[in-house]
Short mmCIF file of N, CA, C and O in Angstrom, two decimals:
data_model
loop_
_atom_site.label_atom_id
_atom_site.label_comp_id
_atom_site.label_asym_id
_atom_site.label_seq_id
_atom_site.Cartn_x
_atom_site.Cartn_y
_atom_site.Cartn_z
N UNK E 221 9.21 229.11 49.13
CA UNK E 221 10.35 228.25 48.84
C UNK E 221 9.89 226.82 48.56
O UNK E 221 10.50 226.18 47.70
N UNK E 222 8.74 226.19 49.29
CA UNK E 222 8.29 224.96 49.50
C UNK E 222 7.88 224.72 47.56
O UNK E 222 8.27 223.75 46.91
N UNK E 223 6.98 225.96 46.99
CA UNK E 223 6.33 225.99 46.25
C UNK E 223 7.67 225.98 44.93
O UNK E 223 7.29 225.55 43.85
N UNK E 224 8.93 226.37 45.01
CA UNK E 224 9.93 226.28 44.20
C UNK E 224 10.44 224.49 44.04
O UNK E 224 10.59 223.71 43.10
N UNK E 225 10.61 224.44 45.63
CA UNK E 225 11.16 223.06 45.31
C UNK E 225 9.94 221.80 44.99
O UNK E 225 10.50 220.74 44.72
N UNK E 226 8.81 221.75 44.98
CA UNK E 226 8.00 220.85 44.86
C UNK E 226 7.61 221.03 43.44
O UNK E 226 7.20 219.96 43.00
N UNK E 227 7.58 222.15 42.39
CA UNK E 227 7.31 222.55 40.85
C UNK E 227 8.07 222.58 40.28
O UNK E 227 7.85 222.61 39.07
N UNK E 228 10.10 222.60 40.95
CA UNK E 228 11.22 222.90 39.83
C UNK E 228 11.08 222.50 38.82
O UNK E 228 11.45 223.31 37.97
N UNK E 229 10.45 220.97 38.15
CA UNK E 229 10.90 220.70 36.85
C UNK E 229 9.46 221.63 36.18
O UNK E 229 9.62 221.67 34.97
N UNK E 230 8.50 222.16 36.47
CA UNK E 230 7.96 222.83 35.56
C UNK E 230 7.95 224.48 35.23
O UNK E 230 7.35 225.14 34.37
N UNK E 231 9.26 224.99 36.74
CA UNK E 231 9.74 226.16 36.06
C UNK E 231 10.49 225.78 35.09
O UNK E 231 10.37 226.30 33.99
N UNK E 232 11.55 224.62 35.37
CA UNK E 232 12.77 224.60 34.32
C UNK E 232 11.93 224.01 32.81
O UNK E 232 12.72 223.76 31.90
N UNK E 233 11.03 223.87 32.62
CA UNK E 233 10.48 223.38 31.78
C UNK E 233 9.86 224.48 30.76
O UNK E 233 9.89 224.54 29.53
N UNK E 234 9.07 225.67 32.14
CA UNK E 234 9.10 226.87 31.66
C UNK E 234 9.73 228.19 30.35
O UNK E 234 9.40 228.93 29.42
N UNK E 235 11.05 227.64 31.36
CA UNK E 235 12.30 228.67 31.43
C UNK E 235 12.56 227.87 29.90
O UNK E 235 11.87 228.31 28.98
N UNK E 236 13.26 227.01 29.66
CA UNK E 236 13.00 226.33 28.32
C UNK E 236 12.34 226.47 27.36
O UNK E 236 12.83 226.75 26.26
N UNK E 237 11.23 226.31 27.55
CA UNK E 237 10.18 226.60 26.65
C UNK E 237 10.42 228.16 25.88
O UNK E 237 10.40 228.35 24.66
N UNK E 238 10.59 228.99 26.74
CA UNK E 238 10.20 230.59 26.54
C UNK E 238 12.47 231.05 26.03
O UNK E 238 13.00 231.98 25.42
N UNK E 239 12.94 229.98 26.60
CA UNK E 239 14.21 230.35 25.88
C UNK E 239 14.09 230.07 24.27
O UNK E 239 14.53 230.77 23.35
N UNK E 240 13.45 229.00 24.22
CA UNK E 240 13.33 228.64 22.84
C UNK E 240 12.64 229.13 22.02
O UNK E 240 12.98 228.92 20.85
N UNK E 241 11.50 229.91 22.25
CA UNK E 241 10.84 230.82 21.21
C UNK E 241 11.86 232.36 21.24
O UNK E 241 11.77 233.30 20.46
N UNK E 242 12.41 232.27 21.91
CA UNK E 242 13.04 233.37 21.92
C UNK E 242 14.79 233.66 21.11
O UNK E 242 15.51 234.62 20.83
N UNK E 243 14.83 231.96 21.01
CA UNK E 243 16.15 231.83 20.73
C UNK E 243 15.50 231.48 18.89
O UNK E 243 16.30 231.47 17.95
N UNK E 244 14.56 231.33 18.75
CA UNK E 244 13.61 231.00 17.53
C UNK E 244 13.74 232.75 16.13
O UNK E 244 14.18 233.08 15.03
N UNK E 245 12.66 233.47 17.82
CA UNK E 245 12.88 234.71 16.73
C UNK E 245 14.33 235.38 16.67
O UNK E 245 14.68 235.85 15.59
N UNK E 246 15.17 235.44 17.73
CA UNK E 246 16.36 235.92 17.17
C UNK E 246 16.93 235.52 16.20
O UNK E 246 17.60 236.18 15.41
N UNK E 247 16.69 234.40 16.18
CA UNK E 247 17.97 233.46 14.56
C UNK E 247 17.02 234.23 13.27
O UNK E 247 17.61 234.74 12.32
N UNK E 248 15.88 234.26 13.34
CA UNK E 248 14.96 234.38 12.95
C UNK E 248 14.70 235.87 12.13
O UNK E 248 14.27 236.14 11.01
N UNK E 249 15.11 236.54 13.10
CA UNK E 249 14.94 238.37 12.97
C UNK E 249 16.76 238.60 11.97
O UNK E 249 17.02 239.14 10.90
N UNK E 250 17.71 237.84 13.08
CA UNK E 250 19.41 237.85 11.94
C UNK E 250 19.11 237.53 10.55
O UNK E 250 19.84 238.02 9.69
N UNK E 251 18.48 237.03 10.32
CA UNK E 251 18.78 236.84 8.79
C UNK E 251 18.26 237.22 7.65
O UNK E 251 17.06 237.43 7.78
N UNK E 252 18.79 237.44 6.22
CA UNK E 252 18.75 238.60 5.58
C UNK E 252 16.95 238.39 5.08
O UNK E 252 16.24 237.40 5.27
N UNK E 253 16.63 239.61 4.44
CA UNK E 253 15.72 239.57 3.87
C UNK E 253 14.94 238.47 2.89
O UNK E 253 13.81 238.01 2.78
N UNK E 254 16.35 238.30 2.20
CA UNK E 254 16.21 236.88 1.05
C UNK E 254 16.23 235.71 1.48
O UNK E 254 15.90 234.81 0.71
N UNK E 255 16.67 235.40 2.90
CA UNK E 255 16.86 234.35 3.64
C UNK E 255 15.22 234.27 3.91
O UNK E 255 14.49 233.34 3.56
N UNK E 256 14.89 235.29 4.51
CA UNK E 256 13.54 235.26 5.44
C UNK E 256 12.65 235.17 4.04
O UNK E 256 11.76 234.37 4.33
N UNK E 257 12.54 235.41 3.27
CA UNK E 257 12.09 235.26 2.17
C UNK E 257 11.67 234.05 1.96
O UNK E 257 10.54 233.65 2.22
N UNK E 258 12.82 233.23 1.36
CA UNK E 258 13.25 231.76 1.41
C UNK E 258 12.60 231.14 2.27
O UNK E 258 11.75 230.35 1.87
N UNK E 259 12.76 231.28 3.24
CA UNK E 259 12.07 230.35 4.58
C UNK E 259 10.28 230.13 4.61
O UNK E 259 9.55 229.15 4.77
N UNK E 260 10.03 231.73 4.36
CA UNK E 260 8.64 231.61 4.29
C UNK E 260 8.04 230.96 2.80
O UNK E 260 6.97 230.37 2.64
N UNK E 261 9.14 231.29 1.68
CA UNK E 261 8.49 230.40 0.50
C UNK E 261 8.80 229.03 0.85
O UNK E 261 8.07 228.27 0.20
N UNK E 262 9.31 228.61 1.36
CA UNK E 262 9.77 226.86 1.46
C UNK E 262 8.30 226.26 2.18
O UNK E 262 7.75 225.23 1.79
N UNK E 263 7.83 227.03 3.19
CA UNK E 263 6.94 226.56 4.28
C UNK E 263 5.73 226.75 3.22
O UNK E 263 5.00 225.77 3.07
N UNK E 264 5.45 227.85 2.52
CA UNK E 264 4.25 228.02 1.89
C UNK E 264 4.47 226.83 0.32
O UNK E 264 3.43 226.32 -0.09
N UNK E 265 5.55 226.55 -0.30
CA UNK E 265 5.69 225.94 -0.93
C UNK E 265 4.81 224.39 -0.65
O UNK E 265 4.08 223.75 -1.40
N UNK E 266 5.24 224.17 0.76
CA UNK E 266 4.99 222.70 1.56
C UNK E 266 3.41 222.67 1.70
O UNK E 266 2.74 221.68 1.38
N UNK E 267 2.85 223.88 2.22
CA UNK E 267 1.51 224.16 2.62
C UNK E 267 0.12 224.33 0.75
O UNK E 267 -1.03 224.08 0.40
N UNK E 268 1.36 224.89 0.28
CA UNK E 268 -0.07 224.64 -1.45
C UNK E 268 0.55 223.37 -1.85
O UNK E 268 -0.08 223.20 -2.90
N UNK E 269 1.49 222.16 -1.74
CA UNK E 269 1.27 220.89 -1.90
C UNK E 269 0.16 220.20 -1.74
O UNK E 269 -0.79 219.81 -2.42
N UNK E 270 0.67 220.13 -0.21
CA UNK E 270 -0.38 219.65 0.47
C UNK E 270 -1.67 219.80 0.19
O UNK E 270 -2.35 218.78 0.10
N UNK E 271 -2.29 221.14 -0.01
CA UNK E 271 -3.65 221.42 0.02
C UNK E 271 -3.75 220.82 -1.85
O UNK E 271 -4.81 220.44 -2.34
N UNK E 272 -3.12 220.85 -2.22
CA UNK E 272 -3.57 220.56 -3.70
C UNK E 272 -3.63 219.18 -3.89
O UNK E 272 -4.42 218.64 -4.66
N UNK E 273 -2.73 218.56 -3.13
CA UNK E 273 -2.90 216.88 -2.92
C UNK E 273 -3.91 216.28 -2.16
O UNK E 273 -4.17 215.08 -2.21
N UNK E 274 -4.73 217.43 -1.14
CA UNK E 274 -5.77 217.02 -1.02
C UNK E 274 -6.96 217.50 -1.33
O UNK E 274 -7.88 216.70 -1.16
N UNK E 275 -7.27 218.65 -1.77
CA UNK E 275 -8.13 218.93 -2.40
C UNK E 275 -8.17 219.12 -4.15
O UNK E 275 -9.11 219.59 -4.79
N UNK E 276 -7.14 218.71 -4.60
CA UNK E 276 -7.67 218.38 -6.29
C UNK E 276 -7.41 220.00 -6.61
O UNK E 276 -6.96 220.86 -5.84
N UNK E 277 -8.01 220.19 -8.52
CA UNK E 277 -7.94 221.23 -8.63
C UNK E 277 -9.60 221.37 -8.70
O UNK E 277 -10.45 220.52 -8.41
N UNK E 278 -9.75 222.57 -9.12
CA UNK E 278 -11.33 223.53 -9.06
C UNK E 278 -12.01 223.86 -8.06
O UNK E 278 -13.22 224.08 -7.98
N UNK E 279 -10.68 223.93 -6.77
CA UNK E 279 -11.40 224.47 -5.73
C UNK E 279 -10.43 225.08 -5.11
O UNK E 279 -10.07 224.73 -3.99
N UNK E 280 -9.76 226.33 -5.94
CA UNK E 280 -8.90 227.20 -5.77
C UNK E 280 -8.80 228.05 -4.69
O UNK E 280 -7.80 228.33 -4.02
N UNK E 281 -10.50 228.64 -4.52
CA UNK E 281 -10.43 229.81 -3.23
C UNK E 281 -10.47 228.98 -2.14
O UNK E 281 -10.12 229.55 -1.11
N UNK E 282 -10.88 227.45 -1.97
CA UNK E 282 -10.69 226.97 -0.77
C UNK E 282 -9.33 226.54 -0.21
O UNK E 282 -8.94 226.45 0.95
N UNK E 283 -8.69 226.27 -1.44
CA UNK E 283 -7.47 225.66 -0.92
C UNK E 283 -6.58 226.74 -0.69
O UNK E 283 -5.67 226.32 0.02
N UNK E 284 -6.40 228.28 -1.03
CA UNK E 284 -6.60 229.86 -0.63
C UNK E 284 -6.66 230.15 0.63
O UNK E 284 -5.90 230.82 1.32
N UNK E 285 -7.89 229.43 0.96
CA UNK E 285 -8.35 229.98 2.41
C UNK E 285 -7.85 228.73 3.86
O UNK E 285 -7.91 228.76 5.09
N UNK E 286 -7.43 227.90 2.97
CA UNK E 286 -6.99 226.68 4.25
C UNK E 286 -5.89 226.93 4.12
O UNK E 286 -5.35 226.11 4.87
N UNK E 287 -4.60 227.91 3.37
CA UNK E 287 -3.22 227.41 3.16
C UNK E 287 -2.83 229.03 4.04
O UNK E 287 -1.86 229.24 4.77
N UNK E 288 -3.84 229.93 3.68
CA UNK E 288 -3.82 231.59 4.55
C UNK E 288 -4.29 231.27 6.05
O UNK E 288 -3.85 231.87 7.03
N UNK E 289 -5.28 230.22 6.10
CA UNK E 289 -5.16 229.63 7.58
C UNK E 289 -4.12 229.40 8.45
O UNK E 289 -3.55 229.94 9.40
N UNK E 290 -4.07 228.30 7.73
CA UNK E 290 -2.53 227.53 8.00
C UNK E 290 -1.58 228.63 8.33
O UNK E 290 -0.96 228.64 9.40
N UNK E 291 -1.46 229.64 7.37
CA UNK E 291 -0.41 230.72 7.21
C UNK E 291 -0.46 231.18 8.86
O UNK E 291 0.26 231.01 9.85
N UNK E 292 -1.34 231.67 8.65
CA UNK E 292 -1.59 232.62 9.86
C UNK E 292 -1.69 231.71 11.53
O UNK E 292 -0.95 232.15 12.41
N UNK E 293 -2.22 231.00 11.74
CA UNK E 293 -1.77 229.78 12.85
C UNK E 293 -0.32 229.98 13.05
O UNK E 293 0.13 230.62 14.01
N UNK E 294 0.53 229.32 11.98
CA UNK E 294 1.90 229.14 12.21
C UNK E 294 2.90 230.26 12.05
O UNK E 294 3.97 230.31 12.65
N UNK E 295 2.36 231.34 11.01
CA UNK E 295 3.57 232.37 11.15
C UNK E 295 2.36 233.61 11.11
O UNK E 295 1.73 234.08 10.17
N UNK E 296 2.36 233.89 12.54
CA UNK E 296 0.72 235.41 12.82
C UNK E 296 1.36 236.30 12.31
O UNK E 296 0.73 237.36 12.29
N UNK E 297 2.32 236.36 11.89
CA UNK E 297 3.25 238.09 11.85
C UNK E 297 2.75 238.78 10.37
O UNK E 297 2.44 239.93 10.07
N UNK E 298 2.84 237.20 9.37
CA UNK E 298 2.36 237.58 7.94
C UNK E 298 0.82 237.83 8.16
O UNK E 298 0.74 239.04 7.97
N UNK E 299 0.45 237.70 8.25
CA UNK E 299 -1.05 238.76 8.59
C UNK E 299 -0.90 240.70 8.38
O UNK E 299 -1.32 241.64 7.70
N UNK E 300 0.16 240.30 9.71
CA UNK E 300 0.26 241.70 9.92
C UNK E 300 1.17 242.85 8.87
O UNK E 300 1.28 244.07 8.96
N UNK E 301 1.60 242.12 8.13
CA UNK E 301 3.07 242.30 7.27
C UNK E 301 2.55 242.40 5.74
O UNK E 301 2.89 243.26 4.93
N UNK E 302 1.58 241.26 5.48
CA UNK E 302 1.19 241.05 3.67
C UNK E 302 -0.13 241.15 3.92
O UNK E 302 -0.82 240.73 4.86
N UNK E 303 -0.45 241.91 2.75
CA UNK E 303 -2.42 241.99 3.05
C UNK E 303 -2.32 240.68 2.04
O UNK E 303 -1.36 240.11 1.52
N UNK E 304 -3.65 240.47 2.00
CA UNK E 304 -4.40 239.21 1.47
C UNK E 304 -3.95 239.09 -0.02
O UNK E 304 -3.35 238.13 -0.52
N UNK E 305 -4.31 240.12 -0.58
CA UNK E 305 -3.64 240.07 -2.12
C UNK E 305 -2.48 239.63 -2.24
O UNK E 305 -2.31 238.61 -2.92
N UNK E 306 -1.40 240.25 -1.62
CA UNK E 306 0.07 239.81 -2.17
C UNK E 306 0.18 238.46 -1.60
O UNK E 306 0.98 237.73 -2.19
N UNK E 307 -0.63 237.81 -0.30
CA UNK E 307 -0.69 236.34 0.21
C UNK E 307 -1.21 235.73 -0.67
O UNK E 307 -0.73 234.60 -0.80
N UNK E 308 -2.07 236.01 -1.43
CA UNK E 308 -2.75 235.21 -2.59
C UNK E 308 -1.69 235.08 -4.10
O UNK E 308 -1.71 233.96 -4.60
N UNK E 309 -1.06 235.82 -4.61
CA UNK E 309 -0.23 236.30 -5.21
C UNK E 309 1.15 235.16 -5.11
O UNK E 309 1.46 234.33 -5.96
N UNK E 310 1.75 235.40 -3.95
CA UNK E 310 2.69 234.24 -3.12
C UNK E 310 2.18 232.75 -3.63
O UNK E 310 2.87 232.04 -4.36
N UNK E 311 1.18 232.48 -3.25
CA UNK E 311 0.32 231.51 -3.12
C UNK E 311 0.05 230.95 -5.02
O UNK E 311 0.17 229.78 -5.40
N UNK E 312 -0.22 231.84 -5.71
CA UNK E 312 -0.44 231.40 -7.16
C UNK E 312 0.65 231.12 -7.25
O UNK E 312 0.79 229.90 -7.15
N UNK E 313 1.97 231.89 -7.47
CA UNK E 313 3.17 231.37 -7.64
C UNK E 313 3.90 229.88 -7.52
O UNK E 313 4.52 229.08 -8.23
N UNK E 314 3.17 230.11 -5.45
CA UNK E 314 4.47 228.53 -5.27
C UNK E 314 3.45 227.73 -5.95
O UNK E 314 4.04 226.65 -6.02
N UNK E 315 2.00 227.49 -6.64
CA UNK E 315 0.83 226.68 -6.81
C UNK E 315 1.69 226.23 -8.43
O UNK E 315 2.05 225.11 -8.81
N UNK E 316 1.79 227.22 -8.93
CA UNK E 316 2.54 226.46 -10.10
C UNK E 316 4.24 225.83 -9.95
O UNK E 316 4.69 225.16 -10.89
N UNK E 317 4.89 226.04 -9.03
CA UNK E 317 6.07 225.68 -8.29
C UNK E 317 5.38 224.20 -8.00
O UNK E 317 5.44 223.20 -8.72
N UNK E 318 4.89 224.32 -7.07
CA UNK E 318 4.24 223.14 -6.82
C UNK E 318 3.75 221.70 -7.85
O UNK E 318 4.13 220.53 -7.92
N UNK E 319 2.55 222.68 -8.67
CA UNK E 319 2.07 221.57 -10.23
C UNK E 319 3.68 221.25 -10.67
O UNK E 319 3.97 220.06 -10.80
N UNK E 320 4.64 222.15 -10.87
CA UNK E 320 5.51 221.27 -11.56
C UNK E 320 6.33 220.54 -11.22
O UNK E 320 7.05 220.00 -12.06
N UNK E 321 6.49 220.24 -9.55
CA UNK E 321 7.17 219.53 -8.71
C UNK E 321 6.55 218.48 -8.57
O UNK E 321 7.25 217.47 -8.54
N UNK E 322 4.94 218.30 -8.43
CA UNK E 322 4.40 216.86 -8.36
C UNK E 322 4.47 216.28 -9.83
O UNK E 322 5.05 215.20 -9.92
N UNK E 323 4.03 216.75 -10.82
CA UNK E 323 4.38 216.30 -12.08
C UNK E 323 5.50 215.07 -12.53
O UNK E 323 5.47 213.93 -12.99
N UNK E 324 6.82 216.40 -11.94
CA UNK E 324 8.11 216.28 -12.55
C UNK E 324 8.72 215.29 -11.33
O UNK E 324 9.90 214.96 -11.33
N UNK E 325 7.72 214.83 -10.24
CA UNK E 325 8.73 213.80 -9.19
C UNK E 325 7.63 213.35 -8.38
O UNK E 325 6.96 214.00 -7.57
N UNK E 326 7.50 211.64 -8.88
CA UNK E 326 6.58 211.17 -8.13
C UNK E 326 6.37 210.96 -6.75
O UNK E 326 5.29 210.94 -6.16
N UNK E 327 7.53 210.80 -6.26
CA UNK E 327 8.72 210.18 -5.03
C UNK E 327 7.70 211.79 -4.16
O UNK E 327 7.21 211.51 -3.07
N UNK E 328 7.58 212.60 -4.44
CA UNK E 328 7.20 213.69 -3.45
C UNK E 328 5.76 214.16 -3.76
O UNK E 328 5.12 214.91 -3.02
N UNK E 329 5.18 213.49 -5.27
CA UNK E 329 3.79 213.31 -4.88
C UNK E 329 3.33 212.06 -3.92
O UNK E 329 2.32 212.23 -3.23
N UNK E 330 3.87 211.10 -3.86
CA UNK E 330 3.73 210.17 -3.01
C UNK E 330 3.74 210.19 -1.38
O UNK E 330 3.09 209.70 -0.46
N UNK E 331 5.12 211.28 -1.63
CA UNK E 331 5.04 211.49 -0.28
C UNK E 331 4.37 212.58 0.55
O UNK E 331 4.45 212.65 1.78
N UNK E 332 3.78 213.31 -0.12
CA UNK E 332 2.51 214.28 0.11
C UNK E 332 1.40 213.44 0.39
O UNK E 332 0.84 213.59 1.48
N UNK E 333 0.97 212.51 -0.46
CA UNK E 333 -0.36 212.02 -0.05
C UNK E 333 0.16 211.24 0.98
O UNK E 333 -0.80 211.19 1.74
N UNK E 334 1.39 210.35 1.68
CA UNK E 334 0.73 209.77 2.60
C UNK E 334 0.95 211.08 3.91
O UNK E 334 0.15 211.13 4.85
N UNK E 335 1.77 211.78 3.83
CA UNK E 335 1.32 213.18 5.05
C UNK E 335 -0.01 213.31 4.89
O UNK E 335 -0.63 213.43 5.94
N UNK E 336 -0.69 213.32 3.79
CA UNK E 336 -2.28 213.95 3.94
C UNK E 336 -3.29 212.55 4.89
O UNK E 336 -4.21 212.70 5.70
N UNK E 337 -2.72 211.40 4.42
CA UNK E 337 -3.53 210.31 4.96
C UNK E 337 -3.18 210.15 6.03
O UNK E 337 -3.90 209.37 6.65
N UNK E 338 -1.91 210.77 6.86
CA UNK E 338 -1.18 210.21 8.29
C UNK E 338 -1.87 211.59 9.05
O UNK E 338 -1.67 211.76 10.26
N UNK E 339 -2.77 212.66 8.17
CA UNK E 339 -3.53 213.67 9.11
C UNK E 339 -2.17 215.20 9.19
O UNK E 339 -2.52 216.30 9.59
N UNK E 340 -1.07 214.98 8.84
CA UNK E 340 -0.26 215.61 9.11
C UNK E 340 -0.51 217.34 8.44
O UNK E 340 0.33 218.21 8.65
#
């Protein structure tokens, strides 16, 4: 009992924590295919910016292999779900999504490079 009342705020901190990944994948798992779709192109959209704003072009398989990094860190499930090809595939796609978004709007090439310089 001693050991409840002297740690409460780091069960309740706990209990929080683990409500929220949980309250994460449910919203997460509800929604439709095209939704979940959506979500993961928006994030991968954000992730071949980035890597292209900082690594330039002609270094395609690296910026490949840091954005399938990235992938896999933040959402492990696509690992298990897309083999490498169709991740690469994804990846060419949002890459020209991308070229024509920095192009066509400086305001978000700008604001890509300073995320890349703030380490983000």
């Amino acid at each position: 009992m001693n050991f409840i009342l002297e740690n409460w705020y780091i069960i309740v901190a706990a209990v929080c924590v683990v409500a929220a990944i949980i309250f994460a994948v449910v919203r997460f798992s509800k929604l439709s295919g095209e939704q979940k779709y959506e979500t993961v192109r928006g994030w991968l959209l954000q992730a071949v910016i980035l890597a292209e704003q900082e690594y330039g072009s002609g270094t395609g398989k690296m910026k490949l292999s840091v954005v399938y990094d990235q992938c896999c860190k933040t959402l492990p499930w696509i690992a298990k779900v897309l083999s490498f090809e169709v991740f690469s595939e994804y990846v060419d796609k949002a890459l020209e999504e991308a070229k024509a978004i920095l192009r066509g709007n400086e305001a978000i090439a700008a604001l890509a490079e300073t995320m890349i310089q703030d380490g983000r």
